[in-house]
């Protein structure tokens, strides 16, 4: 296994040691024998800060990191990892708007119950991780105002409501993960997220009929809910390649699922109550289908005489 060495320096030391990002030549003047000579700087500006699991240093807030004095050293920063630091209060996070290259922010496994409005200032963000936090109730408001988001992962929280009309602002969103939350329904406006490729909403409280989803969708995981009907999924998502809908209350599948979703290569519908499936369910060779266990009312059609090949006789 590859061993990743942890930076043992304290956060102030890491930032003090970092070079200030300037547009000047990457050289430093040094005095040598009365003459000024150029010495090439070897250290590159910080592009990635891995500060995970530093609970003792953060002490529940971002104060140790989000200081104006450090901003000149963070101009090239692309990725900031604050995973598992016991951060409760994200006040001052808006200061990161002065880091124009910042694309990835990992705040996973912190007891964050609320995101401050100032997070919405950090418009450069493209990927945010908020897994295993303490977010509950409405989807965090500042996230609706980050138009460059492409990847958003918020599994293992207690989010119960999505504002569909505001969600449509996230036009660049490609991956949305809301596994293990408390959503009881999904907004129909999801169909307007025209770049959404992967949607994960396993282990929620979804009931009834699946609403229309984005036509760009390729991967859909809706396992372990209480859905009774996949709605117009076959018409809405022609590019679907992977569908996990196991552990629901489905009695049937959309009749044109295989005709319309010709890229479908994996379908998992075990642990449902299926009684009716498209004919192609039994014959399609391009898709791996998992329908057992459960679905006790479903039985494969017995082969017709035309389908039974004559056994070759041996003389």
Short mmCIF file of N, CA and C in Angstrom, two decimals, residues 5-103:
data_model
loop_
_atom_site.label_atom_id
_atom_site.label_comp_id
_atom_site.label_asym_id
_atom_site.label_seq_id
_atom_site.Cartn_x
_atom_site.Cartn_y
_atom_site.Cartn_z
N UNK A 5 2.70 10.53 3.50
CA UNK A 5 3.32 11.16 4.67
C UNK A 5 2.51 12.39 5.07
N UNK A 6 2.15 12.47 6.34
CA UNK A 6 1.41 13.62 6.83
C UNK A 6 2.37 14.77 7.12
N UNK A 7 1.96 15.98 6.76
CA UNK A 7 2.74 17.17 7.07
C UNK A 7 2.61 17.43 8.58
N UNK A 8 3.72 17.33 9.29
CA UNK A 8 3.68 17.45 10.76
C UNK A 8 3.77 18.90 11.25
N UNK A 9 3.97 19.83 10.31
CA UNK A 9 4.03 21.23 10.73
C UNK A 9 2.65 21.72 11.17
N UNK A 10 2.62 22.68 12.07
CA UNK A 10 1.35 23.30 12.46
C UNK A 10 0.89 24.22 11.34
N UNK A 11 -0.41 24.53 11.33
CA UNK A 11 -0.99 25.32 10.25
C UNK A 11 -0.29 26.68 10.06
N UNK A 12 -0.06 27.47 11.12
CA UNK A 12 0.63 28.75 10.91
C UNK A 12 2.00 28.57 10.26
N UNK A 13 2.71 27.50 10.62
CA UNK A 13 4.04 27.23 10.05
C UNK A 13 3.94 26.90 8.57
N UNK A 14 2.95 26.06 8.21
CA UNK A 14 2.74 25.70 6.80
C UNK A 14 2.52 26.97 5.98
N UNK A 15 1.70 27.87 6.50
CA UNK A 15 1.37 29.09 5.75
C UNK A 15 2.51 30.10 5.79
N UNK A 16 3.22 30.17 6.89
CA UNK A 16 4.38 31.07 6.96
C UNK A 16 5.47 30.63 5.97
N UNK A 17 5.61 29.31 5.83
CA UNK A 17 6.65 28.77 4.94
C UNK A 17 6.28 28.92 3.46
N UNK A 18 5.01 29.06 3.19
CA UNK A 18 4.56 29.13 1.79
C UNK A 18 5.04 30.42 1.14
N UNK A 19 5.25 30.34 -0.19
CA UNK A 19 5.70 31.54 -0.89
C UNK A 19 4.51 32.42 -1.25
N UNK A 20 4.76 33.71 -1.29
CA UNK A 20 3.71 34.64 -1.72
C UNK A 20 3.61 34.55 -3.23
N UNK A 21 2.39 34.48 -3.73
CA UNK A 21 2.17 34.37 -5.18
C UNK A 21 2.22 35.77 -5.79
N UNK A 22 3.13 35.95 -6.75
CA UNK A 22 3.20 37.25 -7.44
C UNK A 22 3.25 36.98 -8.93
N UNK A 23 3.09 38.01 -9.70
CA UNK A 23 3.19 37.88 -11.16
C UNK A 23 4.61 38.15 -11.65
N UNK A 24 5.52 38.43 -10.70
CA UNK A 24 6.89 38.73 -11.10
C UNK A 24 7.60 37.45 -11.52
N UNK A 25 8.83 37.63 -12.03
CA UNK A 25 9.64 36.47 -12.38
C UNK A 25 9.88 35.63 -11.13
N UNK A 26 9.98 34.36 -11.32
CA UNK A 26 10.14 33.45 -10.17
C UNK A 26 11.60 33.43 -9.71
N UNK A 27 12.08 34.62 -9.33
CA UNK A 27 13.47 34.72 -8.88
C UNK A 27 13.54 35.59 -7.65
N UNK A 28 14.62 35.46 -6.92
CA UNK A 28 14.85 36.30 -5.74
C UNK A 28 16.24 36.93 -5.85
N UNK A 29 16.34 38.18 -5.42
CA UNK A 29 17.64 38.84 -5.40
C UNK A 29 18.42 38.41 -4.16
N UNK A 30 19.69 38.11 -4.31
CA UNK A 30 20.52 37.82 -3.14
C UNK A 30 21.82 38.61 -3.28
N UNK A 31 22.36 39.01 -2.15
CA UNK A 31 23.64 39.73 -2.16
C UNK A 31 24.77 38.70 -2.19
N UNK A 32 25.74 38.91 -3.08
CA UNK A 32 26.88 37.98 -3.12
C UNK A 32 28.12 38.77 -3.56
N UNK A 33 29.04 38.91 -2.60
CA UNK A 33 30.29 39.62 -2.90
C UNK A 33 30.04 41.03 -3.42
N UNK A 34 29.05 41.69 -2.83
CA UNK A 34 28.78 43.07 -3.25
C UNK A 34 27.95 43.16 -4.52
N UNK A 35 27.74 42.03 -5.24
CA UNK A 35 26.94 42.07 -6.46
C UNK A 35 25.57 41.46 -6.19
N UNK A 36 24.58 42.00 -6.91
CA UNK A 36 23.24 41.41 -6.80
C UNK A 36 23.11 40.33 -7.86
N UNK A 37 22.80 39.13 -7.43
CA UNK A 37 22.62 38.04 -8.39
C UNK A 37 21.21 37.48 -8.24
N UNK A 38 20.77 36.74 -9.23
CA UNK A 38 19.44 36.13 -9.20
C UNK A 38 19.57 34.70 -8.70
N UNK A 39 18.76 34.36 -7.71
CA UNK A 39 18.70 32.96 -7.26
C UNK A 39 17.29 32.45 -7.55
N UNK A 40 17.21 31.36 -8.30
CA UNK A 40 15.90 30.85 -8.70
C UNK A 40 15.19 30.23 -7.49
N UNK A 41 13.94 30.63 -7.30
CA UNK A 41 13.12 30.05 -6.23
C UNK A 41 12.66 28.66 -6.66
N UNK A 42 12.86 27.69 -5.82
CA UNK A 42 12.46 26.33 -6.17
C UNK A 42 11.06 26.01 -5.66
N UNK A 43 10.65 26.70 -4.60
CA UNK A 43 9.35 26.36 -4.01
C UNK A 43 8.20 26.92 -4.84
N UNK A 44 7.22 26.07 -5.11
CA UNK A 44 6.06 26.53 -5.87
C UNK A 44 4.98 27.03 -4.93
N UNK A 45 4.12 27.93 -5.42
CA UNK A 45 3.01 28.39 -4.59
C UNK A 45 2.08 27.22 -4.21
N UNK A 46 1.43 27.35 -3.07
CA UNK A 46 0.52 26.30 -2.60
C UNK A 46 -0.64 26.11 -3.59
N UNK A 47 -0.84 24.87 -4.04
CA UNK A 47 -1.99 24.57 -4.89
C UNK A 47 -2.97 23.65 -4.17
N UNK A 48 -2.47 22.94 -3.15
CA UNK A 48 -3.32 22.00 -2.42
C UNK A 48 -2.97 22.10 -0.94
N UNK A 49 -3.99 22.23 -0.11
CA UNK A 49 -3.78 22.25 1.34
C UNK A 49 -4.55 21.09 1.95
N UNK A 50 -3.82 20.10 2.47
CA UNK A 50 -4.47 18.96 3.13
C UNK A 50 -4.35 19.16 4.63
N UNK A 51 -5.42 19.65 5.24
CA UNK A 51 -5.40 19.95 6.67
C UNK A 51 -6.39 19.08 7.44
N UNK A 52 -6.70 17.90 6.90
CA UNK A 52 -7.66 17.00 7.53
C UNK A 52 -7.21 16.51 8.90
N UNK A 53 -8.19 16.20 9.73
CA UNK A 53 -7.97 15.62 11.06
C UNK A 53 -7.04 16.47 11.93
N UNK A 54 -7.27 17.76 11.98
CA UNK A 54 -6.48 18.66 12.84
C UNK A 54 -7.41 19.36 13.83
N UNK A 55 -8.17 18.53 14.51
CA UNK A 55 -9.16 19.00 15.47
C UNK A 55 -8.55 19.94 16.53
N UNK A 56 -7.38 19.57 17.03
CA UNK A 56 -6.75 20.35 18.11
C UNK A 56 -6.40 21.76 17.66
N UNK A 57 -6.05 21.90 16.36
CA UNK A 57 -5.65 23.21 15.88
C UNK A 57 -6.84 24.10 15.53
N UNK A 58 -7.87 23.50 14.94
CA UNK A 58 -9.01 24.32 14.50
C UNK A 58 -9.89 24.78 15.66
N UNK A 59 -10.00 23.95 16.68
CA UNK A 59 -10.81 24.30 17.86
C UNK A 59 -12.23 24.75 17.49
N UNK A 60 -12.81 24.06 16.52
CA UNK A 60 -14.23 24.29 16.20
C UNK A 60 -14.53 25.41 15.23
N UNK A 61 -13.51 26.21 14.85
CA UNK A 61 -13.75 27.34 13.92
C UNK A 61 -12.69 27.35 12.81
N UNK A 62 -12.84 28.31 11.90
CA UNK A 62 -11.87 28.46 10.80
C UNK A 62 -10.87 29.58 11.08
N UNK A 63 -10.88 30.10 12.29
CA UNK A 63 -10.07 31.29 12.60
C UNK A 63 -8.58 31.12 12.31
N UNK A 64 -8.06 29.93 12.55
CA UNK A 64 -6.62 29.73 12.39
C UNK A 64 -6.20 29.82 10.92
N UNK A 65 -7.14 29.54 10.02
CA UNK A 65 -6.83 29.52 8.58
C UNK A 65 -7.29 30.77 7.85
N UNK A 66 -8.53 31.18 8.11
CA UNK A 66 -9.12 32.29 7.35
C UNK A 66 -8.70 33.64 7.93
N UNK A 67 -7.48 34.04 7.58
CA UNK A 67 -6.93 35.31 8.04
C UNK A 67 -6.43 36.10 6.82
N UNK A 68 -6.75 37.38 6.75
CA UNK A 68 -6.33 38.19 5.60
C UNK A 68 -4.83 38.10 5.30
N UNK A 69 -4.01 37.96 6.34
CA UNK A 69 -2.56 37.92 6.15
C UNK A 69 -2.12 36.73 5.29
N UNK A 70 -2.92 35.65 5.29
CA UNK A 70 -2.52 34.45 4.54
C UNK A 70 -2.97 34.49 3.07
N UNK A 71 -3.91 35.35 2.74
CA UNK A 71 -4.50 35.36 1.40
C UNK A 71 -3.47 35.49 0.27
N UNK A 72 -2.43 36.36 0.41
CA UNK A 72 -1.45 36.44 -0.68
C UNK A 72 -0.75 35.11 -0.99
N UNK A 73 -0.74 34.21 -0.01
CA UNK A 73 -0.07 32.91 -0.21
C UNK A 73 -1.02 31.85 -0.78
N UNK A 74 -2.28 32.22 -0.92
CA UNK A 74 -3.29 31.24 -1.35
C UNK A 74 -3.85 31.57 -2.73
N UNK A 75 -3.15 32.40 -3.48
CA UNK A 75 -3.66 32.82 -4.79
C UNK A 75 -3.69 31.71 -5.83
N UNK A 76 -2.86 30.69 -5.63
CA UNK A 76 -2.83 29.56 -6.57
C UNK A 76 -3.54 28.33 -6.01
N UNK A 77 -4.14 28.46 -4.81
CA UNK A 77 -4.75 27.30 -4.15
C UNK A 77 -5.95 26.78 -4.94
N UNK A 78 -5.90 25.47 -5.28
CA UNK A 78 -6.99 24.85 -6.04
C UNK A 78 -7.87 23.95 -5.18
N UNK A 79 -7.24 23.33 -4.15
CA UNK A 79 -7.96 22.32 -3.37
C UNK A 79 -7.66 22.50 -1.88
N UNK A 80 -8.74 22.54 -1.08
CA UNK A 80 -8.61 22.72 0.37
C UNK A 80 -9.38 21.59 1.07
N UNK A 81 -8.64 20.78 1.84
CA UNK A 81 -9.24 19.64 2.52
C UNK A 81 -9.24 19.90 4.04
N UNK A 82 -10.44 20.02 4.60
CA UNK A 82 -10.61 20.25 6.04
C UNK A 82 -11.42 19.10 6.66
N UNK A 83 -11.24 17.90 6.14
CA UNK A 83 -12.03 16.74 6.55
C UNK A 83 -11.75 16.36 8.01
N UNK A 84 -12.82 16.14 8.77
CA UNK A 84 -12.69 15.58 10.11
C UNK A 84 -11.91 16.45 11.07
N UNK A 85 -12.17 17.76 11.07
CA UNK A 85 -11.45 18.69 11.96
C UNK A 85 -12.32 19.18 13.12
N UNK A 86 -13.52 18.61 13.28
CA UNK A 86 -14.44 19.01 14.35
C UNK A 86 -14.80 20.51 14.24
N UNK A 87 -14.92 20.99 13.00
CA UNK A 87 -15.31 22.39 12.77
C UNK A 87 -16.84 22.49 12.88
N UNK A 88 -17.29 23.39 13.74
CA UNK A 88 -18.74 23.61 13.91
C UNK A 88 -19.18 24.91 13.26
N UNK A 89 -18.30 25.91 13.30
CA UNK A 89 -18.63 27.26 12.87
C UNK A 89 -17.78 27.64 11.65
N UNK A 90 -18.45 27.90 10.52
CA UNK A 90 -17.72 28.23 9.29
C UNK A 90 -17.66 29.74 9.02
N UNK A 91 -17.89 30.54 10.04
CA UNK A 91 -17.73 31.99 9.89
C UNK A 91 -16.33 32.29 9.39
N UNK A 92 -16.21 33.29 8.54
CA UNK A 92 -14.96 33.74 7.89
C UNK A 92 -14.66 32.95 6.62
N UNK A 93 -15.48 31.97 6.26
CA UNK A 93 -15.20 31.18 5.05
C UNK A 93 -15.29 32.05 3.80
N UNK A 94 -16.04 33.15 3.89
CA UNK A 94 -16.19 34.05 2.75
C UNK A 94 -14.87 34.69 2.33
N UNK A 95 -13.88 34.67 3.23
CA UNK A 95 -12.56 35.21 2.91
C UNK A 95 -11.92 34.46 1.74
N UNK A 96 -12.35 33.21 1.55
CA UNK A 96 -11.78 32.39 0.47
C UNK A 96 -12.19 32.89 -0.92
N UNK A 97 -13.09 33.88 -0.99
CA UNK A 97 -13.41 34.46 -2.30
C UNK A 97 -12.18 35.14 -2.89
N UNK A 98 -11.20 35.44 -2.03
CA UNK A 98 -9.95 36.06 -2.50
C UNK A 98 -8.94 35.03 -3.01
N UNK A 99 -9.38 33.76 -3.08
CA UNK A 99 -8.54 32.69 -3.66
C UNK A 99 -9.16 32.33 -5.01
N UNK A 100 -8.77 33.02 -6.07
CA UNK A 100 -9.49 32.91 -7.35
C UNK A 100 -9.42 31.54 -8.02
N UNK A 101 -8.43 30.71 -7.62
CA UNK A 101 -8.27 29.39 -8.25
C UNK A 101 -8.95 28.26 -7.48
N UNK A 102 -9.53 28.58 -6.32
CA UNK A 102 -10.05 27.53 -5.45
C UNK A 102 -11.25 26.82 -6.09
N UNK A 103 -11.10 25.52 -6.35
CA UNK A 103 -12.15 24.74 -7.02
C UNK A 103 -12.76 23.67 -6.13
#
